[in-house]
PDB file of C-alpha atoms and ligand atoms in Angstrom:
ATOM      1  CA  MET A   1      24.879  11.629  -6.974  1.00  0.00           C
ATOM      2  CA  VAL A   2      21.152   9.663  -7.110  1.00  0.00           C
ATOM      3  CA  ARG A   3      19.711   9.581  -3.664  1.00  0.00           C
ATOM      4  CA  LYS A   4      17.277   6.291  -3.423  1.00  0.00           C
ATOM      5  CA  GLY A   5      13.452   7.029  -3.691  1.00  0.00           C
ATOM      6  CA  VAL A   6      11.458   7.221  -0.110  1.00  0.00           C
ATOM      7  CA  LEU A   7       9.540   3.730  -0.049  1.00  0.00           C
ATOM      8  CA  LEU A   8       6.371   4.606   1.765  1.00  0.00           C
ATOM      9  CA  VAL A   9       3.850   1.556   2.516  1.00  0.00           C
ATOM     10  CA  LEU A  10       0.057   2.934   2.772  1.00  0.00           C
ATOM     11  CA  SER A  11      -1.977   0.386   4.769  1.00  0.00           C
ATOM     12  CA  GLY A  12      -5.236   0.759   6.332  1.00  0.00           C
ATOM     13  CA  PRO A  13      -9.078  -1.460   6.488  1.00  0.00           C
ATOM     14  CA  SER A  14     -11.086  -1.967   3.185  1.00  0.00           C
ATOM     15  CA  GLY A  15     -13.045   1.250   3.260  1.00  0.00           C
ATOM     16  CA  SER A  16     -10.193   3.451   4.765  1.00  0.00           C
ATOM     17  CA  GLY A  17     -10.037   5.215   1.025  1.00  0.00           C
ATOM     18  CA  LYS A  18      -6.569   4.251   0.248  1.00  0.00           C
ATOM     19  CA  GLY A  19      -6.999   3.716  -3.314  1.00  0.00           C
ATOM     20  CA  THR A  20      -8.660   7.493  -3.035  1.00  0.00           C
ATOM     21  CA  LEU A  21      -6.092   8.864  -1.152  1.00  0.00           C
ATOM     22  CA  VAL A  22      -3.245   7.320  -3.642  1.00  0.00           C
ATOM     23  CA  LYS A  23      -5.823   8.369  -6.581  1.00  0.00           C
ATOM     24  CA  GLU A  24      -5.446  12.479  -4.684  1.00  0.00           C
ATOM     25  CA  TYR A  25      -1.864  12.164  -4.121  1.00  0.00           C
ATOM     26  CA  THR A  26      -0.755  11.420  -7.626  1.00  0.00           C
ATOM     27  CA  LYS A  27      -2.954  13.662  -9.244  1.00  0.00           C
ATOM     28  CA  LYS A  28      -0.481  16.403  -8.228  1.00  0.00           C
ATOM     29  CA  HIS A  29       2.403  14.211  -8.224  1.00  0.00           C
ATOM     30  CA  ASP A  30       3.633  12.490 -11.049  1.00  0.00           C
ATOM     31  CA  ASP A  31       7.404  12.038  -9.557  1.00  0.00           C
ATOM     32  CA  VAL A  32       5.810   8.762  -7.813  1.00  0.00           C
ATOM     33  CA  PHE A  33       5.621   5.300  -8.605  1.00  0.00           C
ATOM     34  CA  VAL A  34       2.324   3.387  -7.241  1.00  0.00           C
ATOM     35  CA  SER A  35       3.087  -0.313  -7.245  1.00  0.00           C
ATOM     36  CA  VAL A  36       0.463  -2.671  -9.233  1.00  0.00           C
ATOM     37  CA  SER A  37      -0.045  -5.702  -7.201  1.00  0.00           C
ATOM     38  CA  ALA A  38      -0.490  -9.365  -8.350  1.00  0.00           C
ATOM     39  CA  THR A  39      -3.687 -10.987  -6.940  1.00  0.00           C
ATOM     40  CA  THR A  40      -5.680 -13.935  -7.437  1.00  0.00           C
ATOM     41  CA  ARG A  41      -8.725 -12.270  -6.659  1.00  0.00           C
ATOM     42  CA  SER A  42     -11.444 -12.080  -9.068  1.00  0.00           C
ATOM     43  CA  PRO A  43     -11.356  -7.995 -11.278  1.00  0.00           C
ATOM     44  CA  ARG A  44     -14.216  -6.074  -9.866  1.00  0.00           C
ATOM     45  CA  GLU A  45     -16.387  -4.598 -12.727  1.00  0.00           C
ATOM     46  CA  GLY A  46     -14.241  -1.967 -14.684  1.00  0.00           C
ATOM     47  CA  GLU A  47     -10.758  -3.143 -12.698  1.00  0.00           C
ATOM     48  CA  VAL A  48      -8.249  -3.708 -15.748  1.00  0.00           C
ATOM     49  CA  HIS A  49      -5.093  -6.251 -15.516  1.00  0.00           C
ATOM     50  CA  GLY A  50      -1.899  -4.272 -15.565  1.00  0.00           C
ATOM     51  CA  VAL A  51      -3.546  -1.059 -14.221  1.00  0.00           C
ATOM     52  CA  ASN A  52      -5.446  -1.902 -11.336  1.00  0.00           C
ATOM     53  CA  TYR A  53      -3.716  -5.230 -10.461  1.00  0.00           C
ATOM     54  CA  PHE A  54      -1.799  -8.237 -12.265  1.00  0.00           C
ATOM     55  CA  PHE A  55      -4.608 -10.751 -11.964  1.00  0.00           C
ATOM     56  CA  LEU A  56      -3.090 -14.349 -11.475  1.00  0.00           C
ATOM     57  CA  THR A  57      -4.322 -17.834 -11.358  1.00  0.00           C
ATOM     58  CA  VAL A  58      -3.274 -19.360  -8.163  1.00  0.00           C
ATOM     59  CA  GLU A  59      -0.935 -21.496 -10.312  1.00  0.00           C
ATOM     60  CA  GLU A  60       0.624 -18.980 -11.524  1.00  0.00           C
ATOM     61  CA  PHE A  61       0.904 -16.447  -8.078  1.00  0.00           C
ATOM     62  CA  LYS A  62       2.994 -19.667  -6.423  1.00  0.00           C
ATOM     63  CA  GLY A  63       5.264 -19.852  -9.550  1.00  0.00           C
ATOM     64  CA  LYS A  64       6.032 -16.121  -8.988  1.00  0.00           C
ATOM     65  CA  ILE A  65       6.781 -16.807  -5.754  1.00  0.00           C
ATOM     66  CA  GLU A  66       9.012 -19.439  -6.223  1.00  0.00           C
ATOM     67  CA  GLU A  67      10.887 -17.163  -8.484  1.00  0.00           C
ATOM     68  CA  ASN A  68      11.254 -15.041  -5.538  1.00  0.00           C
ATOM     69  CA  GLY A  69       9.434 -12.553  -7.449  1.00  0.00           C
ATOM     70  CA  PHE A  70       7.341 -10.949  -4.597  1.00  0.00           C
ATOM     71  CA  LEU A  71       9.160  -8.461  -2.693  1.00  0.00           C
ATOM     72  CA  GLU A  72       6.143  -9.388   0.031  1.00  0.00           C
ATOM     73  CA  TYR A  73       3.032 -11.238  -0.378  1.00  0.00           C
ATOM     74  CA  ALA A  74      -0.076 -12.120   2.162  1.00  0.00           C
ATOM     75  CA  GLN A  75      -3.413 -14.309   1.776  1.00  0.00           C
ATOM     76  CA  PHE A  76      -6.395 -11.802   2.289  1.00  0.00           C
ATOM     77  CA  CYS A  77      -9.982 -12.986   2.951  1.00  0.00           C
ATOM     78  CA  ASP A  78      -9.269 -16.087   0.912  1.00  0.00           C
ATOM     79  CA  ASN A  79      -7.023 -14.228  -1.583  1.00  0.00           C
ATOM     80  CA  PHE A  80      -3.095 -13.808  -2.551  1.00  0.00           C
ATOM     81  CA  TYR A  81      -1.740 -10.483  -3.159  1.00  0.00           C
ATOM     82  CA  GLY A  82       2.039  -9.775  -4.236  1.00  0.00           C
ATOM     83  CA  THR A  83       4.085  -6.679  -4.625  1.00  0.00           C
ATOM     84  CA  PRO A  84       6.493  -7.581  -7.927  1.00  0.00           C
ATOM     85  CA  ARG A  85       9.555  -7.243  -6.696  1.00  0.00           C
ATOM     86  CA  GLU A  86      11.540  -6.020  -9.790  1.00  0.00           C
ATOM     87  CA  SER A  87       9.719  -2.773 -11.039  1.00  0.00           C
ATOM     88  CA  VAL A  88       9.873  -1.331  -7.448  1.00  0.00           C
ATOM     89  CA  GLU A  89      13.745  -1.893  -6.614  1.00  0.00           C
ATOM     90  CA  LYS A  90      14.074  -0.462  -9.895  1.00  0.00           C
ATOM     91  CA  LYS A  91      12.409   2.387  -9.861  1.00  0.00           C
ATOM     92  CA  LEU A  92      14.009   3.356  -5.917  1.00  0.00           C
ATOM     93  CA  ASN A  93      17.564   2.522  -7.353  1.00  0.00           C
ATOM     94  CA  GLU A  94      16.504   5.231  -9.941  1.00  0.00           C
ATOM     95  CA  GLY A  95      15.583   7.834  -7.457  1.00  0.00           C
ATOM     96  CA  MET A  96      12.013   7.720  -7.578  1.00  0.00           C
ATOM     97  CA  ASP A  97       9.402   7.182  -4.508  1.00  0.00           C
ATOM     98  CA  VAL A  98       7.478   4.723  -4.386  1.00  0.00           C
ATOM     99  CA  ILE A  99       3.875   4.195  -2.756  1.00  0.00           C
ATOM    100  CA  LEU A 100       2.916   0.305  -2.237  1.00  0.00           C
ATOM    101  CA  GLU A 101      -1.175   0.468  -1.164  1.00  0.00           C
ATOM    102  CA  ILE A 102      -1.075  -3.308   0.891  1.00  0.00           C
ATOM    103  CA  ASP A 103      -2.410  -5.145   3.883  1.00  0.00           C
ATOM    104  CA  VAL A 104      -1.153  -4.918   6.994  1.00  0.00           C
ATOM    105  CA  GLN A 105       0.966  -8.722   6.851  1.00  0.00           C
ATOM    106  CA  GLY A 106       3.028  -7.208   3.855  1.00  0.00           C
ATOM    107  CA  ALA A 107       3.545  -4.101   5.728  1.00  0.00           C
ATOM    108  CA  LEU A 108       5.135  -5.625   8.051  1.00  0.00           C
ATOM    109  CA  GLN A 109       7.407  -7.804   6.052  1.00  0.00           C
ATOM    110  CA  VAL A 110       8.406  -5.257   4.014  1.00  0.00           C
ATOM    111  CA  LYS A 111       9.375  -3.398   7.180  1.00  0.00           C
ATOM    112  CA  LYS A 112      11.663  -6.452   8.081  1.00  0.00           C
ATOM    113  CA  ASN A 113      13.759  -6.906   4.417  1.00  0.00           C
ATOM    114  CA  CYS A 114      13.913  -2.803   3.920  1.00  0.00           C
ATOM    115  CA  PRO A 115      13.991  -0.932   7.614  1.00  0.00           C
ATOM    116  CA  ASP A 116      14.103   2.224   5.566  1.00  0.00           C
ATOM    117  CA  ALA A 117      10.668   1.776   4.461  1.00  0.00           C
ATOM    118  CA  VAL A 118       7.880   4.310   5.827  1.00  0.00           C
ATOM    119  CA  LEU A 119       4.803   2.444   6.687  1.00  0.00           C
ATOM    120  CA  VAL A 120       1.559   5.191   7.033  1.00  0.00           C
ATOM    121  CA  PHE A 121      -1.411   3.814   8.304  1.00  0.00           C
ATOM    122  CA  THR A 122      -4.882   4.999   7.021  1.00  0.00           C
ATOM    123  CA  LEU A 123      -8.462   5.428   9.025  1.00  0.00           C
ATOM    124  CA  PRO A 124     -11.702   6.405   8.406  1.00  0.00           C
ATOM    125  CA  PRO A 125     -13.263   9.157  10.630  1.00  0.00           C
ATOM    126  CA  SER A 126     -14.792   6.350  12.517  1.00  0.00           C
ATOM    127  CA  TYR A 127     -16.494   2.616  12.511  1.00  0.00           C
ATOM    128  CA  GLU A 128     -19.696   3.589  11.101  1.00  0.00           C
ATOM    129  CA  VAL A 129     -18.359   5.428   8.288  1.00  0.00           C
ATOM    130  CA  LEU A 130     -16.471   2.321   7.668  1.00  0.00           C
ATOM    131  CA  ARG A 131     -19.276   0.264   7.208  1.00  0.00           C
ATOM    132  CA  GLU A 132     -21.157   2.384   5.600  1.00  0.00           C
ATOM    133  CA  ARG A 133     -18.371   2.857   2.801  1.00  0.00           C
ATOM    134  CA  LEU A 134     -18.068  -0.832   2.472  1.00  0.00           C
ATOM    135  CA  ILE A 135     -21.662  -1.423   1.689  1.00  0.00           C
ATOM    136  CA  GLY A 136     -22.493   1.799  -0.051  1.00  0.00           C
ATOM    137  CA  ARG A 137     -19.711   0.526  -2.641  1.00  0.00           C
ATOM    138  CA  GLY A 138     -21.431  -2.114  -3.438  1.00  0.00           C
ATOM    139  CA  THR A 139     -18.748  -4.353  -5.375  1.00  0.00           C
ATOM    140  CA  GLU A 140     -19.006  -7.002  -2.689  1.00  0.00           C
ATOM    141  CA  SER A 141     -21.594  -9.126  -0.827  1.00  0.00           C
ATOM    142  CA  MET A 142     -23.041  -8.792   2.507  1.00  0.00           C
ATOM    143  CA  GLU A 143     -20.933 -11.705   3.532  1.00  0.00           C
ATOM    144  CA  VAL A 144     -17.736 -10.467   1.881  1.00  0.00           C
ATOM    145  CA  VAL A 145     -18.102  -7.007   3.298  1.00  0.00           C
ATOM    146  CA  GLU A 146     -19.209  -8.762   6.855  1.00  0.00           C
ATOM    147  CA  LYS A 147     -15.773 -10.907   6.290  1.00  0.00           C
ATOM    148  CA  ARG A 148     -13.539  -7.390   5.398  1.00  0.00           C
ATOM    149  CA  LEU A 149     -15.125  -5.391   8.567  1.00  0.00           C
ATOM    150  CA  SER A 150     -13.544  -8.403  10.474  1.00  0.00           C
ATOM    151  CA  ALA A 151     -10.430  -8.170   9.295  1.00  0.00           C
ATOM    152  CA  ALA A 152     -10.363  -4.729   9.700  1.00  0.00           C
ATOM    153  CA  THR A 153     -10.621  -5.155  13.398  1.00  0.00           C
ATOM    154  CA  ASP A 154      -7.585  -7.568  13.276  1.00  0.00           C
ATOM    155  CA  GLU A 155      -6.056  -5.006  10.883  1.00  0.00           C
ATOM    156  CA  ILE A 156      -6.643  -1.868  12.937  1.00  0.00           C
ATOM    157  CA  LYS A 157      -5.001  -3.528  16.195  1.00  0.00           C
ATOM    158  CA  CYS A 158      -1.271  -3.468  14.079  1.00  0.00           C
ATOM    159  CA  ALA A 159      -2.026   0.231  13.819  1.00  0.00           C
ATOM    160  CA  GLU A 160       0.705   0.655  16.492  1.00  0.00           C
ATOM    161  CA  LYS A 161       3.072  -0.584  14.542  1.00  0.00           C
ATOM    162  CA  TYR A 162       3.131   2.348  11.756  1.00  0.00           C
ATOM    163  CA  ASP A 163       4.937   5.197  11.640  1.00  0.00           C
ATOM    164  CA  TYR A 164       2.518   7.163  10.883  1.00  0.00           C
ATOM    165  CA  VAL A 165      -1.540   7.590  10.561  1.00  0.00           C
ATOM    166  CA  ILE A 166      -3.905   9.370   8.635  1.00  0.00           C
ATOM    167  CA  VAL A 167      -7.495  10.093   9.020  1.00  0.00           C
ATOM    168  CA  ASN A 168      -8.999   9.933   5.703  1.00  0.00           C
ATOM    169  CA  ASP A 169     -11.766  12.336   6.226  1.00  0.00           C
ATOM    170  CA  LYS A 170     -11.701  15.304   3.946  1.00  0.00           C
ATOM    171  CA  ILE A 171      -9.056  13.968   1.266  1.00  0.00           C
ATOM    172  CA  GLU A 172      -7.302  17.015   0.315  1.00  0.00           C
ATOM    173  CA  ASP A 173      -6.506  17.324   3.904  1.00  0.00           C
ATOM    174  CA  ALA A 174      -4.850  13.675   3.723  1.00  0.00           C
ATOM    175  CA  ALA A 175      -3.206  14.493   0.775  1.00  0.00           C
ATOM    176  CA  ARG A 176      -1.629  16.961   1.880  1.00  0.00           C
ATOM    177  CA  GLU A 177      -0.722  14.953   5.440  1.00  0.00           C
ATOM    178  CA  LEU A 178       0.615  12.325   2.665  1.00  0.00           C
ATOM    179  CA  GLY A 179       3.005  14.842   0.774  1.00  0.00           C
ATOM    180  CA  ALA A 180       4.174  16.059   4.765  1.00  0.00           C
ATOM    181  CA  ILE A 181       5.386  12.601   5.324  1.00  0.00           C
ATOM    182  CA  PHE A 182       7.000  12.148   2.059  1.00  0.00           C
ATOM    183  CA  SER A 183       8.808  15.430   2.736  1.00  0.00           C
ATOM    184  CA  ALA A 184       9.732  14.759   6.374  1.00  0.00           C
ATOM    185  CA  SER A 185      10.940  11.252   4.914  1.00  0.00           C
ATOM    186  CA  LYS A 186      13.435  12.766   2.395  1.00  0.00           C
ATOM    187  CA  CYS A 187      14.990  14.946   5.042  1.00  0.00           C
ATOM    188  CA  LYS A 188      15.757  12.329   7.599  1.00  0.00           C
ATOM    189  CA  LEU A 189      19.407  11.834   8.118  1.00  0.00           C
ATOM    190  CA  GLU A 190      19.516   8.087   7.425  1.00  0.00           C
ATOM    191  CA  ASN A 191      18.591   9.221   3.941  1.00  0.00           C
ATOM    192  CA  ASN A 192      21.081  11.867   3.098  1.00  0.00           C
ATOM    193  CA  ILE A 193      23.894   9.955   5.066  1.00  0.00           C
ATOM    194  CA  ASP A 194      25.910   9.227   1.464  1.00  0.00           C
ATOM    195  CA  PHE A 195      25.232  12.809   0.623  1.00  0.00           C
ATOM    196  CA  ILE A 196      26.916  14.621   3.472  1.00  0.00           C
ATOM    197  CA  LYS A 197      29.884  12.090   3.267  1.00  0.00           C
ATOM    198  CA  GLU A 198      30.478  13.138  -0.614  1.00  0.00           C
ATOM    199  CA  PHE A 199      29.705  16.971   0.429  1.00  0.00           C
TER     200      PHE A 199
HETATM  201  P1  5GP B   1      -8.949  -5.777  -2.785  1.00  0.00           P
HETATM  202  O1  5GP B   1      -8.858  -6.723  -3.006  1.00  0.00           O
HETATM  203  O2  5GP B   1     -10.103  -4.687  -1.791  1.00  0.00           O
HETATM  204  O3  5GP B   1      -8.659  -4.683  -3.782  1.00  0.00           O
HETATM  205  O4  5GP B   1      -7.674  -5.412  -1.788  1.00  0.00           O
HETATM  206  C1  5GP B   1      -7.588  -6.276   0.056  1.00  0.00           C
HETATM  207  C2  5GP B   1      -6.806  -5.742   0.611  1.00  0.00           C
HETATM  208  O5  5GP B   1      -5.239  -6.282  -0.006  1.00  0.00           O
HETATM  209  C3  5GP B   1      -6.732  -4.157   0.571  1.00  0.00           C
HETATM  210  O6  5GP B   1      -6.086  -4.063   2.071  1.00  0.00           O
HETATM  211  C4  5GP B   1      -5.168  -4.481  -0.210  1.00  0.00           C
HETATM  212  O7  5GP B   1      -4.493  -2.648   0.457  1.00  0.00           O
HETATM  213  C5  5GP B   1      -4.197  -5.769   0.045  1.00  0.00           C
HETATM  214  N1  5GP B   1      -3.051  -5.689  -1.415  1.00  0.00           N
HETATM  215  C6  5GP B   1      -3.141  -4.915  -2.400  1.00  0.00           C
HETATM  216  N2  5GP B   1      -2.264  -5.154  -2.609  1.00  0.00           N
HETATM  217  C7  5GP B   1      -1.517  -5.987  -2.506  1.00  0.00           C
HETATM  218  C8  5GP B   1       0.199  -6.496  -2.293  1.00  0.00           C
HETATM  219  O8  5GP B   1       0.340  -6.432  -3.312  1.00  0.00           O
HETATM  220  N3  5GP B   1       0.253  -7.298  -0.793  1.00  0.00           N
HETATM  221  C9  5GP B   1      -0.152  -7.554   0.349  1.00  0.00           C
HETATM  222  N4  5GP B   1      -0.094  -8.269   1.256  1.00  0.00           N
HETATM  223  N5  5GP B   1      -1.862  -6.769   0.380  1.00  0.00           N
HETATM  224  C10 5GP B   1      -2.080  -5.792  -0.882  1.00  0.00           C
END
């Protein structure tokens, strides 16, 4: 019997280190599928189509919405972002765990449509660290940094709707905590009902 994979949704303000956390975790775990989102934002230096994102025009993105091609989608700081439905559903049905690194609006849509999804919120150790990380990254103009900081304040208000919180200070500790959340989710009764019945 193939047990369905765990759908883990990771959110947190830009600069909370979600991307770094996923990279650190997948270094040691190759049995997890990290969904590649679609976006209408322009690629940053070094970003590759199909690896970091599927970079779409607004028309292409809207076409995919019409085809019901997204598990969820949202507008964040003037751009659209969405999770391609097909690849995620296929991996989960094959028994593979899936990570979605998405914003809070998308995460809450996922929870509504897939109540078994596990929602994890990442936070940097303090607001000052968040600000320093965003400015230090140097990938955005000061205007965009300010917009993202303001979005962060709104996002953090939604943290209470999540199942778990990871304070991302030391990356190895954060990755270990993410692994512990995966393990606990797999052992939840709801994820083992079919196995118990068959047994
Ligand atoms: P960035 O432009 O920094 O890559 O991403 C901006 C925000 O959009 C981040 O919070 C990121 O997690 C979120 N995001 C990335 N992909 C998706 C997606 O497919 N759906 C939603 N709702 N948010 C996404």
